[in-house]
Coordinates of C-alpha atoms in Angstrom, one line a residue:
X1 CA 22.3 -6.2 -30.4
X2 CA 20.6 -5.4 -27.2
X3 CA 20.8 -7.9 -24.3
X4 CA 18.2 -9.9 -22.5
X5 CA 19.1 -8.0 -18.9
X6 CA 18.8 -4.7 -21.4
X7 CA 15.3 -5.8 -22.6
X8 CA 14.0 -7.1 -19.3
X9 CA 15.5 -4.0 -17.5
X10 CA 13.4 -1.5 -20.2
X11 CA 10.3 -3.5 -20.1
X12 CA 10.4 -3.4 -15.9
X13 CA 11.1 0.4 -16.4
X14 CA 7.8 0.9 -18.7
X15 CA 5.5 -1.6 -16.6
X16 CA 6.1 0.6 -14.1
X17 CA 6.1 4.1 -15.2
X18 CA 2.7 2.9 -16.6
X19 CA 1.5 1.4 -12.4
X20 CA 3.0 4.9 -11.0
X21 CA 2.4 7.6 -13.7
X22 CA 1.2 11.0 -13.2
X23 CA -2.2 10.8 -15.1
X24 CA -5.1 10.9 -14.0
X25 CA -6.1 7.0 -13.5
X26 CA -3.1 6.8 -11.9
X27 CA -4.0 9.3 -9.5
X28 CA -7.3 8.3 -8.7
X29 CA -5.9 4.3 -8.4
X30 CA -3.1 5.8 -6.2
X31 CA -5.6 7.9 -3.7
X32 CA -7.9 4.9 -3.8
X33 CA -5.1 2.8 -2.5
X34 CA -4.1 4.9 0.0
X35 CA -7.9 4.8 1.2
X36 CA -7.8 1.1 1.5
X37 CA -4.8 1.0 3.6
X38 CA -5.7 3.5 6.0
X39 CA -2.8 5.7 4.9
X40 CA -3.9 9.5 5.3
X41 CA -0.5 11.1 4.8
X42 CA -0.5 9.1 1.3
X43 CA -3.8 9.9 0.6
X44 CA -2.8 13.3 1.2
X45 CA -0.3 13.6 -1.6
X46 CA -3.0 13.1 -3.7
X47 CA -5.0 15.6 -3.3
X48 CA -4.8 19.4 -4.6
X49 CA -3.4 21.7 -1.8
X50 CA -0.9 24.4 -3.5
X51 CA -3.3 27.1 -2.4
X52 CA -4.0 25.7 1.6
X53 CA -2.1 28.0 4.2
X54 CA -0.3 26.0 6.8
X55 CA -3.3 26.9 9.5
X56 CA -5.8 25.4 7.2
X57 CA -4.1 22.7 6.5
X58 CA -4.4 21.0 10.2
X59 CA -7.5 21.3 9.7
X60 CA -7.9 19.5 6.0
X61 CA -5.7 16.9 7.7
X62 CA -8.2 16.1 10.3
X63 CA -11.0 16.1 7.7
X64 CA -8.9 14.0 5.4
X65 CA -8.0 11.5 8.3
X66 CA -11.9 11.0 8.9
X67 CA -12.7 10.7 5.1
X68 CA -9.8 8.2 5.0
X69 CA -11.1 5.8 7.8
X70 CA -14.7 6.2 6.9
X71 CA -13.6 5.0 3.4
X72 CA -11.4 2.3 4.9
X73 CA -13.8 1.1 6.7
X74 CA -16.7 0.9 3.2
X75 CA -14.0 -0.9 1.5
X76 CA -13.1 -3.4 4.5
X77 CA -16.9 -4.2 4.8
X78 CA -16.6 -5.0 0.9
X79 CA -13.9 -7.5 1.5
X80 CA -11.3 -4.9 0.0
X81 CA -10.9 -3.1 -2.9
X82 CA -10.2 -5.0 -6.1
X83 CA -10.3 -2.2 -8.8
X84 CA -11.0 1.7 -9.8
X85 CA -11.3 3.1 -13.5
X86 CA -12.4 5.7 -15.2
X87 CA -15.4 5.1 -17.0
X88 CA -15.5 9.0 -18.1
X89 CA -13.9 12.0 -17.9
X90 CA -15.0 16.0 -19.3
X91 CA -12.8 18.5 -19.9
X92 CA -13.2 21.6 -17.7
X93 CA -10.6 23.9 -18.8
X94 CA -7.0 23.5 -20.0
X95 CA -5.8 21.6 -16.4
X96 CA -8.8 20.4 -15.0
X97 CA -11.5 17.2 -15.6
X98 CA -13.9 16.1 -13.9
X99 CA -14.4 12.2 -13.8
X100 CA -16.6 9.7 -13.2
X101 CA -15.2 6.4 -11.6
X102 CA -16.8 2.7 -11.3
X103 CA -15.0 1.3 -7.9
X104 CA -15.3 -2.9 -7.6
X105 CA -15.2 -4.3 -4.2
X106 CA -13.5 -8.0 -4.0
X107 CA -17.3 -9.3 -2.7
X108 CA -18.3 -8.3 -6.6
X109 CA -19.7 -5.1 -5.6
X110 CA -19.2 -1.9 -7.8
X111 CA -19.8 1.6 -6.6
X112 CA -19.8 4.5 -8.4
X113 CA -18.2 7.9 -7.8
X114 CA -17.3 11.6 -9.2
X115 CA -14.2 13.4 -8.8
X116 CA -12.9 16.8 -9.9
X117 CA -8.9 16.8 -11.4
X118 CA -6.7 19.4 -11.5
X119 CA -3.3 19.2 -13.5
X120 CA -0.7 21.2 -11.0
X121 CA 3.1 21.0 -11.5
X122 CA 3.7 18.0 -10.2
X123 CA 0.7 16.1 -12.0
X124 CA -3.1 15.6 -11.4
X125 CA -4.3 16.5 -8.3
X126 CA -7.6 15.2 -6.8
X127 CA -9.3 18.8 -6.4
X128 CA -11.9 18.9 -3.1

């Protein structure tokens, strides 16, 4: 017979391999977050940059830092960001989607964006 702590301690493990998986929503949520709370180097790790050279990449950083506060700053002057889904996604290839996404703001606003994925080793990559 399993145990409670057993039961609890496998339903906390699945809850949260389903908040922090590697799929796509979860990438898109995750960058989204990162956004929202100002965090470039997070934001970073969400994005596809296997084939950046280490010259190139201080300047995607700096790009990425700008992107991140002028996002930030959207999302602040919409009272935060309450959600992000996917309200479709087309295949391009074997490792690769493009997606469309419906952000809601906490004021009740909804935006809508488009976003290419790429599926590298370590999971879905936001492609820019």
């Amino acid at each position: 017979m399993i145990s409670r702590r057993t039961c609890l301690a496998l339903g906390l493990a699945a809850g949260l391999s389903a908040c922090f998986g590697s799929g796509p929503e979860a990438t898109v949520k995750g960058f989204y977050a990162a956004v929202a709370a100002g965090d470039t180097d997070k934001a970073i790790g969400f994005l596809a940059l296997q084939s950046v050279s280490a010259n190139e990449m201080i300047m995607v950083k700096g790009k990425v830092q700008m992107m991140v506060a002028a996002g930030k700053t959207q999302i602040d002057a919409n009272g935060g960001l309450q959600d992000v889904q996917i309200v479709s996604q087309q295949e391009q290839g074997e490792a690769a989607l493009r997606v469309q996404l419906q952000v809601t703001f906490k004021n009740g606003k909804t935006d809508t964006d488009n976003m290419n994925l790429v599926k590298e080793k370590d999971g879905w990559k936001i492609r820019l």
